[in-house]
mmCIF file of C-alpha atoms and ligand atoms in Angstrom:
data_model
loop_
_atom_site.group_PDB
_atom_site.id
_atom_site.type_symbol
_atom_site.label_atom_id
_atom_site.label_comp_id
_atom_site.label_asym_id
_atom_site.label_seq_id
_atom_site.Cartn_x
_atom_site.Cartn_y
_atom_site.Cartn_z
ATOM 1 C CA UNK A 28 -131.157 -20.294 -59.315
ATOM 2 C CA UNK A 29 -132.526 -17.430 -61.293
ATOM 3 C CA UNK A 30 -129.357 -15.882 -61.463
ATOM 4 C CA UNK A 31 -127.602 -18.602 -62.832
ATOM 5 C CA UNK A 32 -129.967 -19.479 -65.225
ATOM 6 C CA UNK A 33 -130.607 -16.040 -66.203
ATOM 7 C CA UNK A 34 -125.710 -16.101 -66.743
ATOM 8 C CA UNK A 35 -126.237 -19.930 -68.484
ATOM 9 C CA UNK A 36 -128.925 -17.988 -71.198
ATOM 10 C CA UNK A 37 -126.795 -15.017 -71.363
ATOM 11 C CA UNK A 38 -123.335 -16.760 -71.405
ATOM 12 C CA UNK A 39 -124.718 -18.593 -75.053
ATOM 13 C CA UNK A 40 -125.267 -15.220 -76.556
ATOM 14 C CA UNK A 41 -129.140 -15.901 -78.020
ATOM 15 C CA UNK A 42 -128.134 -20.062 -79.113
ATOM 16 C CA UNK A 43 -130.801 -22.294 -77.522
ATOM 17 C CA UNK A 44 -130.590 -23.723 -73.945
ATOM 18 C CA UNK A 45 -132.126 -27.453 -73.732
ATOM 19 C CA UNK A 46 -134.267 -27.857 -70.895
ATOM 20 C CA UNK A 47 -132.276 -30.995 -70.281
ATOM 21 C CA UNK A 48 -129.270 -28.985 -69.968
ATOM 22 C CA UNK A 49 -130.653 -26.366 -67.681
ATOM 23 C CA UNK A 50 -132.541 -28.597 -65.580
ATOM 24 C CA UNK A 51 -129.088 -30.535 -65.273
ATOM 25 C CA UNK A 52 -126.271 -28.157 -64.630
ATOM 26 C CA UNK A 53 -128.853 -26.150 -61.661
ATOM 27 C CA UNK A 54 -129.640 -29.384 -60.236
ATOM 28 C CA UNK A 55 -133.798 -28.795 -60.664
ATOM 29 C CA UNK A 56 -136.217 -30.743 -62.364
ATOM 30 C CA UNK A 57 -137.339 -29.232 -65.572
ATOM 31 C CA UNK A 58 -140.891 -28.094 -64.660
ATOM 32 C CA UNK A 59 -138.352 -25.803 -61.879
ATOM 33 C CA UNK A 60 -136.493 -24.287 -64.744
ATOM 34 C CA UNK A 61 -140.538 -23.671 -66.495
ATOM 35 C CA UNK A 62 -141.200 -21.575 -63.139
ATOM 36 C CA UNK A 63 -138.115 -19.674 -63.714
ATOM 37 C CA UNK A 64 -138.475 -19.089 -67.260
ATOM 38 C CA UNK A 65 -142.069 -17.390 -66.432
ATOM 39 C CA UNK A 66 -140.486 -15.153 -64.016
ATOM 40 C CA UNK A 67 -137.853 -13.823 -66.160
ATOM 41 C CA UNK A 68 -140.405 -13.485 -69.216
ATOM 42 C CA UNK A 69 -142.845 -11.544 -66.412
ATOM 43 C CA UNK A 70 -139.796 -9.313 -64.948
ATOM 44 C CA UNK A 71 -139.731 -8.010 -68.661
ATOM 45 C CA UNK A 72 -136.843 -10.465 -70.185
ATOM 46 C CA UNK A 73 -138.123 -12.118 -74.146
ATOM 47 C CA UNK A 74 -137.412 -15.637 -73.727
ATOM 48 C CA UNK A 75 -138.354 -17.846 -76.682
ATOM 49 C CA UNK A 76 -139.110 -21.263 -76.082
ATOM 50 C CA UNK A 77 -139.147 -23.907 -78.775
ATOM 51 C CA UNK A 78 -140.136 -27.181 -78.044
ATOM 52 C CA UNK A 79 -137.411 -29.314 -79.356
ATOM 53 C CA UNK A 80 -134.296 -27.145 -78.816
ATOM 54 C CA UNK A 81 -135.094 -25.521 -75.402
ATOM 55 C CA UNK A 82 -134.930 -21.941 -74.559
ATOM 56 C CA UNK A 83 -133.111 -18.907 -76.157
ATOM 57 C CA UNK A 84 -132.496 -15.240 -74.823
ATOM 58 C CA UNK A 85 -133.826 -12.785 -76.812
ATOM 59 C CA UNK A 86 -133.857 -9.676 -75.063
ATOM 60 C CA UNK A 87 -133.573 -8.131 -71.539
ATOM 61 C CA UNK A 88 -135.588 -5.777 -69.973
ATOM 62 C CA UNK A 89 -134.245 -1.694 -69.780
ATOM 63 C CA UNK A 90 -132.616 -2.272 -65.991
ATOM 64 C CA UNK A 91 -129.961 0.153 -65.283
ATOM 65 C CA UNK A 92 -126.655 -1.379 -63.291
ATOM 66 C CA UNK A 93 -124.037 0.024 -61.863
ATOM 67 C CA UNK A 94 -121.527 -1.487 -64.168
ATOM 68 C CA UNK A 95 -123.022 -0.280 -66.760
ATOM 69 C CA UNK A 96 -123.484 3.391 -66.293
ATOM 70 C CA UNK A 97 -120.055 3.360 -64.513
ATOM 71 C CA UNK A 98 -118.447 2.068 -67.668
ATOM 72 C CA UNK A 99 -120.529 4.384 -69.872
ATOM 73 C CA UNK A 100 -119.827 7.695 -67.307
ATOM 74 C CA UNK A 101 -116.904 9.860 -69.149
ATOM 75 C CA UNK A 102 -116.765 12.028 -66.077
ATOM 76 C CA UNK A 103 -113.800 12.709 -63.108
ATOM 77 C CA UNK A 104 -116.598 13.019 -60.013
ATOM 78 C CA UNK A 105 -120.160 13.108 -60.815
ATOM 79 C CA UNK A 106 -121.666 9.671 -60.344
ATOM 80 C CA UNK A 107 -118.739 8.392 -59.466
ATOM 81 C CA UNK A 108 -119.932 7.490 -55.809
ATOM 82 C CA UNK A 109 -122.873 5.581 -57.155
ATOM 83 C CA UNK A 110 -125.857 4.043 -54.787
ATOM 84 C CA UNK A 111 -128.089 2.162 -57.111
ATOM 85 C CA UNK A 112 -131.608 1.059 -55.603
ATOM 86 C CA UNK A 113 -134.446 -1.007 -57.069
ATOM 87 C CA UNK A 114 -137.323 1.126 -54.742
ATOM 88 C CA UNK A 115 -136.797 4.115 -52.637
ATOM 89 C CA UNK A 116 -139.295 6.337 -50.923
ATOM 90 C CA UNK A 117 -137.851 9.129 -52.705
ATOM 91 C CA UNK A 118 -133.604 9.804 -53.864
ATOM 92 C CA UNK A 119 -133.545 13.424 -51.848
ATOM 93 C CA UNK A 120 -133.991 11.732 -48.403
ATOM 94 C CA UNK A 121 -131.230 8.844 -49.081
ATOM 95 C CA UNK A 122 -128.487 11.903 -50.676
ATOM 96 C CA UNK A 123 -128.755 14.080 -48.183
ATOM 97 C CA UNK A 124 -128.842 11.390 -45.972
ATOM 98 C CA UNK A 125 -124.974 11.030 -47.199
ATOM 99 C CA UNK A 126 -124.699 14.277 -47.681
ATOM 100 C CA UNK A 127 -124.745 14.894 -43.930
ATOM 101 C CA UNK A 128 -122.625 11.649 -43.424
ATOM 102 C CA UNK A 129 -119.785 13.182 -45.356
ATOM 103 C CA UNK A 130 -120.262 11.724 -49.150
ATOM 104 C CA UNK A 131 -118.088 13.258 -51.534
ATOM 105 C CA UNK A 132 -119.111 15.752 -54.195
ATOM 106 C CA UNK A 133 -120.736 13.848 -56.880
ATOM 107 C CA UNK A 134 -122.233 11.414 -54.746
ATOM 108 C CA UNK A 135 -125.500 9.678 -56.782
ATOM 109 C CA UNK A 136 -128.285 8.050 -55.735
ATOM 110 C CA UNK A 137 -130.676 6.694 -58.388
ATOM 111 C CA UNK A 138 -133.899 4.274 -58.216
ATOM 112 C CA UNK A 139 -135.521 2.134 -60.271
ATOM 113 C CA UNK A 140 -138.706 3.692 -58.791
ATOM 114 C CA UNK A 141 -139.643 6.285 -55.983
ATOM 115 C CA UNK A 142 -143.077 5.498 -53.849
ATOM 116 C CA UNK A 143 -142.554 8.859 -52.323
ATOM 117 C CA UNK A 144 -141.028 11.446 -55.055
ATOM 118 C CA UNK A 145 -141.281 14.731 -54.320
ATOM 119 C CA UNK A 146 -141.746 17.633 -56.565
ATOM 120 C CA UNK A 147 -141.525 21.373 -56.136
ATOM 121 C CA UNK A 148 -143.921 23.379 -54.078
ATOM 122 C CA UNK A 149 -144.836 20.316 -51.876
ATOM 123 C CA UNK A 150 -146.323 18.310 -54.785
ATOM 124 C CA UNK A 151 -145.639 14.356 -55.392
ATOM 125 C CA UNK A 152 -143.334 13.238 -58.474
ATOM 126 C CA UNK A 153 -145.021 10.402 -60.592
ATOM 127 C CA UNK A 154 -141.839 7.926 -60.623
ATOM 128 C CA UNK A 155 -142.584 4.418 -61.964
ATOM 129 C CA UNK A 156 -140.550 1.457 -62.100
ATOM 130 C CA UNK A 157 -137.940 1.384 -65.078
ATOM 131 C CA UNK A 158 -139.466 3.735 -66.961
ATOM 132 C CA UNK A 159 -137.219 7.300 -65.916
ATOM 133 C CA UNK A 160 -134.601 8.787 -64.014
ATOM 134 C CA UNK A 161 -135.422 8.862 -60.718
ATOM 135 C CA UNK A 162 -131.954 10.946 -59.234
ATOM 136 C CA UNK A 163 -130.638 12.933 -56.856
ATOM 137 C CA UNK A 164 -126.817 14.101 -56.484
ATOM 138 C CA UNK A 165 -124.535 16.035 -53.811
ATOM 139 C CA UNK A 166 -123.260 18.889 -54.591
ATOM 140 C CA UNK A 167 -120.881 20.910 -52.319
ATOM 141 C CA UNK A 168 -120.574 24.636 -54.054
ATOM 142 C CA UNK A 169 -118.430 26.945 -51.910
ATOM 143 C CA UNK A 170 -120.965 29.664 -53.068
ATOM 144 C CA UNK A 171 -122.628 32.132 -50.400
ATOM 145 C CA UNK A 172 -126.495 31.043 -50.018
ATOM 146 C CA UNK A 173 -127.872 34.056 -52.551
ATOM 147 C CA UNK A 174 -126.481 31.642 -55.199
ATOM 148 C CA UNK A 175 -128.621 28.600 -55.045
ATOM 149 C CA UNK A 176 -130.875 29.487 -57.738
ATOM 150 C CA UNK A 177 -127.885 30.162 -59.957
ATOM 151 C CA UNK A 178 -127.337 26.506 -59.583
ATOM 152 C CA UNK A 179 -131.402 25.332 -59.903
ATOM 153 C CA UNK A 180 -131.137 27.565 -63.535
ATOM 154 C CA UNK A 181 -127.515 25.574 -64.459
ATOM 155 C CA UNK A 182 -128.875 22.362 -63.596
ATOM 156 C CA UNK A 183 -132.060 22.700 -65.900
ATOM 157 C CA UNK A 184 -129.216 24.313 -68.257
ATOM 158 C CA UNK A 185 -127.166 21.078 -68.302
ATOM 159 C CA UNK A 186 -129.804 19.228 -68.588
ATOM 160 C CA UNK A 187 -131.346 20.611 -71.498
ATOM 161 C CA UNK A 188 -128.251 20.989 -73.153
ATOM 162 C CA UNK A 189 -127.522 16.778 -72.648
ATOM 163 C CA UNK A 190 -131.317 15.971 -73.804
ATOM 164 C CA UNK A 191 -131.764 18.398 -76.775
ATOM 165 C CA UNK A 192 -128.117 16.573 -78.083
ATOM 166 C CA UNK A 193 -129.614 13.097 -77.409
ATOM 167 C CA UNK A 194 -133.164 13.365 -78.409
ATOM 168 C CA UNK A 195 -132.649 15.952 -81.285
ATOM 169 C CA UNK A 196 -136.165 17.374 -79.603
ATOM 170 C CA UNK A 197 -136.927 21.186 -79.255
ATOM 171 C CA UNK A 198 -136.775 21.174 -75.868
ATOM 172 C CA UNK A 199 -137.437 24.408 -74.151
ATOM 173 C CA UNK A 200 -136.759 25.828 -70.505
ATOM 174 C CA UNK A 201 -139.815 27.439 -68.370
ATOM 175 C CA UNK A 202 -138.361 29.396 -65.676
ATOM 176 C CA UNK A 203 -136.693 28.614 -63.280
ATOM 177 C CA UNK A 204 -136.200 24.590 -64.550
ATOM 178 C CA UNK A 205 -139.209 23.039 -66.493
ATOM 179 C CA UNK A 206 -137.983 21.349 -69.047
ATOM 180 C CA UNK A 207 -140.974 21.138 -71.975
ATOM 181 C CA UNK A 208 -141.746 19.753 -75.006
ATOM 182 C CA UNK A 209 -144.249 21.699 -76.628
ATOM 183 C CA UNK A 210 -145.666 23.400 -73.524
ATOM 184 C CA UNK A 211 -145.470 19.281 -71.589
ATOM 185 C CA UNK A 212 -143.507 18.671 -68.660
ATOM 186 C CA UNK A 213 -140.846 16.026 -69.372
ATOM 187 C CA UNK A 214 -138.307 16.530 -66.378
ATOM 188 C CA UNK A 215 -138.149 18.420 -63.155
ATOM 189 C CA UNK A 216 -135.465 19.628 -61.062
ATOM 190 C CA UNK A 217 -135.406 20.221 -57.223
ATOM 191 C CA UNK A 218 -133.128 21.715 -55.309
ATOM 192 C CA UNK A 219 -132.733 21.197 -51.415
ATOM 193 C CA UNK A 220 -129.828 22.940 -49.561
ATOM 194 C CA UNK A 221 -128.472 23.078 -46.615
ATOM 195 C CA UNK A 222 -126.410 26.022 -45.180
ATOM 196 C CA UNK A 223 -124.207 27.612 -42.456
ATOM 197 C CA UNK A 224 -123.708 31.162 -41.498
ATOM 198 C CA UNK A 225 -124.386 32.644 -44.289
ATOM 199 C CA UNK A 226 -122.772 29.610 -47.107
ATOM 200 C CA UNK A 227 -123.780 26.423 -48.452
ATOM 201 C CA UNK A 228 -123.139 23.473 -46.716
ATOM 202 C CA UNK A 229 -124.171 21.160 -49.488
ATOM 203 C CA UNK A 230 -127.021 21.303 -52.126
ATOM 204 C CA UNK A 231 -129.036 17.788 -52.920
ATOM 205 C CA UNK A 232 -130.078 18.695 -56.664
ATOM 206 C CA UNK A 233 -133.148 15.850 -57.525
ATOM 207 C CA UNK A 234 -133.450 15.575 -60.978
ATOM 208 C CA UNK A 235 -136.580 13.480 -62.634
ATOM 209 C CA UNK A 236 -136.771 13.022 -66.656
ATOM 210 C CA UNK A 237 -139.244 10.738 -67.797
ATOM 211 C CA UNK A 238 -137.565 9.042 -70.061
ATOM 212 C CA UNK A 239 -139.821 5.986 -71.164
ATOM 213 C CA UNK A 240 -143.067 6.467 -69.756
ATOM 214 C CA UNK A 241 -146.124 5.643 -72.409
ATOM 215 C CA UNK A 242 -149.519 7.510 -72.170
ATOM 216 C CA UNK A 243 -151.133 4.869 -69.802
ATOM 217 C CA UNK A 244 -148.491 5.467 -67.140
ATOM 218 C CA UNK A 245 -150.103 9.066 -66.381
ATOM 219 C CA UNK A 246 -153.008 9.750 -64.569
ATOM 220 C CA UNK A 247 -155.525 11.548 -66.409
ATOM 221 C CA UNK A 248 -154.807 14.788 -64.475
ATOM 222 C CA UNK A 249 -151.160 14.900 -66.383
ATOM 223 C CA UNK A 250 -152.098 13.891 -69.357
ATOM 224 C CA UNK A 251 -152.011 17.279 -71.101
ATOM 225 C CA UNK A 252 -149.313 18.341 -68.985
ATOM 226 C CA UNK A 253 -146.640 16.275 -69.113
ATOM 227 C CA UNK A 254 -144.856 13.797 -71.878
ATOM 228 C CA UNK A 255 -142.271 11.536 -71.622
ATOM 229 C CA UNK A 256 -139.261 11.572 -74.350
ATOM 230 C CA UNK A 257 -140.044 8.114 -75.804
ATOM 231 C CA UNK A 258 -144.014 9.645 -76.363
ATOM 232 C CA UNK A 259 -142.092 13.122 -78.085
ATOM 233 C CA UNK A 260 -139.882 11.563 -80.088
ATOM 234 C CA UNK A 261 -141.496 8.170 -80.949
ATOM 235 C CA UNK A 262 -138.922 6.031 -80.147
ATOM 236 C CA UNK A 263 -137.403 4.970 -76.869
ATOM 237 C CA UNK A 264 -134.271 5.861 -75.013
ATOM 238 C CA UNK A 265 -131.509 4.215 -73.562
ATOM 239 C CA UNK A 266 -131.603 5.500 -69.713
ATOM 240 C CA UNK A 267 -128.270 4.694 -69.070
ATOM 241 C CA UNK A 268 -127.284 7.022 -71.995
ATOM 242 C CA UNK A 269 -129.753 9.722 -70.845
ATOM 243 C CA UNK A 270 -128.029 9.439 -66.933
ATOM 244 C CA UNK A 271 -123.923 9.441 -68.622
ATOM 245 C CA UNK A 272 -124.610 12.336 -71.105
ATOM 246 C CA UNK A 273 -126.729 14.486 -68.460
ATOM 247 C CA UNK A 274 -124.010 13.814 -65.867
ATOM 248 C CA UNK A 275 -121.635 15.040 -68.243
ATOM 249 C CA UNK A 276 -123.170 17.500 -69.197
ATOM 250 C CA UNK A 277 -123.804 19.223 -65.523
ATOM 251 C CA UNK A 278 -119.696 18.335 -64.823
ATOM 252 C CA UNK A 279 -119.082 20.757 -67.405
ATOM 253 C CA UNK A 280 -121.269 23.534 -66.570
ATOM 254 C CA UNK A 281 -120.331 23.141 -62.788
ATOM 255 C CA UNK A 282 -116.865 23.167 -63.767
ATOM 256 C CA UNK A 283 -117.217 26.376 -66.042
ATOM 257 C CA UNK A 284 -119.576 28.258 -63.166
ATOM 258 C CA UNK A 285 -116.710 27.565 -60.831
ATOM 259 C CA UNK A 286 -113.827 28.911 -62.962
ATOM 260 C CA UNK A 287 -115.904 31.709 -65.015
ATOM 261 C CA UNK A 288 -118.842 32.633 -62.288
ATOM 262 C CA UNK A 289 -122.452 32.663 -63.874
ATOM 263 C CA UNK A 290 -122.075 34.407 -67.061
ATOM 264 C CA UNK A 291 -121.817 31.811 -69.569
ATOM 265 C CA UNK A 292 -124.529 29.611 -67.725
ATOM 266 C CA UNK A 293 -126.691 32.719 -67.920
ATOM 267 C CA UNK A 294 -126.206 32.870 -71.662
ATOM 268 C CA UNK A 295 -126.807 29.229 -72.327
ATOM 269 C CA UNK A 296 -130.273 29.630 -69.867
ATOM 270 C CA UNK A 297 -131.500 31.886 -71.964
ATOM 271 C CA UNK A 298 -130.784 31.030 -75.464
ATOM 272 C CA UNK A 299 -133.221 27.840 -74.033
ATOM 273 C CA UNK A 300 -135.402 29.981 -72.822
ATOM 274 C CA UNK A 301 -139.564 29.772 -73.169
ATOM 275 C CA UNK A 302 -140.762 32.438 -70.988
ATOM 276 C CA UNK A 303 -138.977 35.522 -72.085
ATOM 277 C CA UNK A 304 -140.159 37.695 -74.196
ATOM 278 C CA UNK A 305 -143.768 37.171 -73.694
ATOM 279 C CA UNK A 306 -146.685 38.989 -71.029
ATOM 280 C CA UNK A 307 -147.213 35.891 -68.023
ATOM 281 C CA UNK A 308 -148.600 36.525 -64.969
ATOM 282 C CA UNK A 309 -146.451 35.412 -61.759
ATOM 283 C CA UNK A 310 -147.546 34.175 -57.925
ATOM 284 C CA UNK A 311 -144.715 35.254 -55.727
ATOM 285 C CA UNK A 312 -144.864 34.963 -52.216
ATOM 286 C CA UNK A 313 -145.195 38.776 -51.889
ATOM 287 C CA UNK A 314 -148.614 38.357 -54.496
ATOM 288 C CA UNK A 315 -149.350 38.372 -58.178
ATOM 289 C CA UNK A 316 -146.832 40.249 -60.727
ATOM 290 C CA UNK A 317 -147.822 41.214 -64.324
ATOM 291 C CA UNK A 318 -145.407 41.730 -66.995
ATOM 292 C CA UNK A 319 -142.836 40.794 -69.572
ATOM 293 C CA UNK A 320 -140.009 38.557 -67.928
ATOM 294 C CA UNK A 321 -136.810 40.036 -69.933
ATOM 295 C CA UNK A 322 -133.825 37.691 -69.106
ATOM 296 C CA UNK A 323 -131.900 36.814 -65.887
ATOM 297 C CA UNK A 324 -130.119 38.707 -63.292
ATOM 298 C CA UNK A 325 -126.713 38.221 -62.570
ATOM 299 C CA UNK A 326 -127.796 36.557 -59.562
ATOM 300 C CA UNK A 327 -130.127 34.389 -61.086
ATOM 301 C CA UNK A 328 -133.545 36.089 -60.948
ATOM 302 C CA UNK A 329 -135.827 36.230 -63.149
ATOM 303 C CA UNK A 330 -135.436 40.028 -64.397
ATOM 304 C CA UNK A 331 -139.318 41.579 -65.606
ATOM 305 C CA UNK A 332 -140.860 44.198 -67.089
ATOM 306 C CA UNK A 333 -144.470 45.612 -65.413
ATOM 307 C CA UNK A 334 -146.831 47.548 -67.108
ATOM 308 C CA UNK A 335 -145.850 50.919 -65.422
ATOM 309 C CA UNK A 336 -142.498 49.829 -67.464
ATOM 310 C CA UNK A 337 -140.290 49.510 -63.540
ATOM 311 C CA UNK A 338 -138.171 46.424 -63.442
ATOM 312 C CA UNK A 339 -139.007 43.891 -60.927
ATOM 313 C CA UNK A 340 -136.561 41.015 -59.884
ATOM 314 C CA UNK A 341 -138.315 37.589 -58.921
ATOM 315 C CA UNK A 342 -136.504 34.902 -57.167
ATOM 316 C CA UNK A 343 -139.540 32.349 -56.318
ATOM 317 C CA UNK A 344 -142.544 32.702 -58.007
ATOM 318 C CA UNK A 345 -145.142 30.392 -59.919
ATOM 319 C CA UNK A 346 -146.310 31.055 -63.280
ATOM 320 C CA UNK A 347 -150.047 31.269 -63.006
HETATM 321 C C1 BTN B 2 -140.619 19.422 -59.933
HETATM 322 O O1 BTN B 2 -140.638 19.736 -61.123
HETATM 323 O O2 BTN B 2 -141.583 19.641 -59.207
HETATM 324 C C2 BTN B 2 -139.371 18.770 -59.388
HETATM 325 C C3 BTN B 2 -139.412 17.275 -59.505
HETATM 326 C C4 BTN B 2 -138.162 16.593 -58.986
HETATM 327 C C5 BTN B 2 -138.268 15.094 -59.045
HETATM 328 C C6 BTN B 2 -136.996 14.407 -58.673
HETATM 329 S S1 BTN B 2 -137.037 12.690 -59.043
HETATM 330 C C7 BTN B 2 -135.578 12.425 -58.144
HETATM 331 C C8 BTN B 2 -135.634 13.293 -56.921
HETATM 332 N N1 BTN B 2 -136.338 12.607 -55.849
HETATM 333 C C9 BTN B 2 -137.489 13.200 -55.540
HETATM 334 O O3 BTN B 2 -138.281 12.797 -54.645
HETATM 335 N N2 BTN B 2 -137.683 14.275 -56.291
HETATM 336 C C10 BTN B 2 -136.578 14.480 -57.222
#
C-alpha cells in the first residue's frame, strides 16, 4: 500500500490527492492512508496536507536507485554491474564476495548505510544512512602485485579530480589517499587485493565520501578531523551525481594507466598533492622516518628526503 500510494502522489506531479480518493482507489479507510502519510513524512518524504483538498507531494527524500544512477552513469563498465543495498555490514565483504564468484570488472556494490565499515589500519568507517557514499568496486588489473599502490594513489587521483569539478572545493590529497578539505577528512579509500603467484587476482577498491553528513552526525572525536562536502561548501550534493562523475572519472584514469602505464596518474597525484614539499614525520613498519617527502616513485612510493639529505622510498607508512 505504501508503494502505491507513494506512485498515486507521485503520478499527479505535486496537484493534491483527496483523502477520499486515496482511501478509495487502495481500498483502506482514510485514517489507513493517515498512517501511511506519517510514514512517508518520517522516512524523510515532505508531504503537505491541507484539510479540504487532501494531500500533495512536495519533495522526496535523497535515496539513491538503481535506475537512477544507471541512467545518469556515462561509463562502458564501471557500475555497470550494480548491487544496490539499503544496510550492509560493510561493501568490501559483499564485492569481494563477487569478486571471488566471478563478477565482472566494474562490478559495484553501494549501501545506503554500513553497520560495519571499515577503514584503513583496522579502524571503523562512520557510514550513516543516506547521508554518503558508502562503495566498493572490482577491479581486475593484470598488473604484477608491486603495483597496488599505484592503483590506491589513482583512485584518490580520480576521485579528487571528479569532486574538485563538482564541488568547486580546494580539495587536497594527503598521501597515499586522504582526501581533505582544509586539513579535514572528507573521503577515504581502501584497497583490499587478492593475488596469485606473484599477480593480482582482483583488487576490491572501498571508497567512502561523506557527502551530506551535518556536524551532529560525528562523534565528538571527528569533529576536528573530518567534514563532509555539504558542511565545506554550504550547500548539499546530489549523491547520485557525486557516484556517476567519480565513476567516470576513475574509468578514465584506469583506462589511461592501462594504455600509458603510471606516468600521467603520477603527474595528476601530485599536482593534488598536500604533503610534498613540507618536513612530516612518518611511522613505517620498519620505525619513524624524518624528512621532506619530494614526489612519487615510479612505482608509487612516496619518494623523501632525510636530514642526512639520502633518499628514502616509503610504501606504507602513517603520518604521525
Ligand atoms: C580510510 O580512510 O581509512 C578508508 C575508508 C574506506 C571506507 C569505505 S566505505 C565503503 C567501503 N566499505 C568499507 O567498509 N570501507 C570502505
Amino acid at each position: 500500500m505504501r508503494e502505491r500510494l507513494l506512485e498515486m502522489l507521485a503520478e499527479r506531479e505535486g496537484e493534491f490527492v483527496s483523502g477520499e480518493e486515496a482511501s478509495r482507489r487502495l481500498g483502506v479507510s482514510r485514517t489507513a492512508v493517515w498512517k501511511q502519510i506519517r510514514r512517508l513524512a518520517e522516512e524523510g518524504y515532505t508531504i503537505e496536507a491541507c484539510r479540504n483538498r487532501g494531500y500533495r507531494l512536495a519533495g522526496a527524500p535523497d535515496r539513491l536507485t538503481a535506475t537512477g544512477l544507471l541512467s545518469r552513469l556515462g561509463t562502458k563498465a564501471f557500475g555497470r554491474s550494480l548491487h544496490l543495498y539499503d544496510e550492509v555490514g560493510s561493501t568490501q565483504d559483499i564485492a569481494k564476495r563477487l569478486a571471488e564468484e566471478g563478477a565482472p570488472e566494474g562490478t559495484l556494490v553501494i549501501a545506503e548505510r554500513q553497520t560495519s565499515g571499515r577503514g584503513r589500519m583496522g579502524r571503523t568507517w562512520l557510514s550513516p544512512k543516506g547521508k554518503g557514499l558508502w562503495m566498493s568496486l572490482v577491479l581486475r588489473p593484470d598488473v604484477p602485485i608491486l603495483c597496488t599502490p599505484q592503483l590506491t594513489l589513482l583512485t584518490a587521483a580520480a576521485l579528487c579530480r571528479s569532486l574538485r569539478r563538482q564541488t568547486g572545493l580546494d580539495i587536497g590529497i594527503k598521501w597515499p589517499n586522504d582526501l581533505l578539505v582544509d586539513g579535514r577528512k572528507i573521503s577515504g579509500i581502501l584497497l583490499e587485493s587478492s593475488a596469485e603467484e606473484e599477480r593480482l587476482r582482483h583488487v576490491v577498491a572501498g571508497i567512502g565520501i561523506s557527502v551530506n553528513l551535518e556536524p551532529d552526525d560525528y562523534p565528538p572525536e571527528l569533529e576536528a578531523k573530518a567534514v563532509s562536502l555539504r558542511m565545506a561548501a554550504g550547500r548539499p550534493f546530489d549523491r547520485t551525481e557525486t557516484a556517476a562523475l567519480f565513476l567516470e572519472s576513475l574509468e578514465e584514469l584506469y583506462n589511461l594507466y592501462r594504455e600509458d602505464g603510471f606516468g600521467p596518474i603520477r603527474l595528476l597525484w601530485e599536482a593534488w598533492s598536500v604533503s610534498l614539499g613540507k618536513p612530516a614525520v612518518l611511522k613505517t613498519p620498519g620505525g619513524i622516518v624524518e624528512g621532506v617527502p619530494l614526489g612519487l616513485t615510479e612505482h608509487g612510493a612516496l619518494r623523501v628526503r632525510t636530514a642526512d639529505g639520502s633518499l628514502t622510498d616509503i610504501f606504507s607508512a602513517e603520518f604521525a
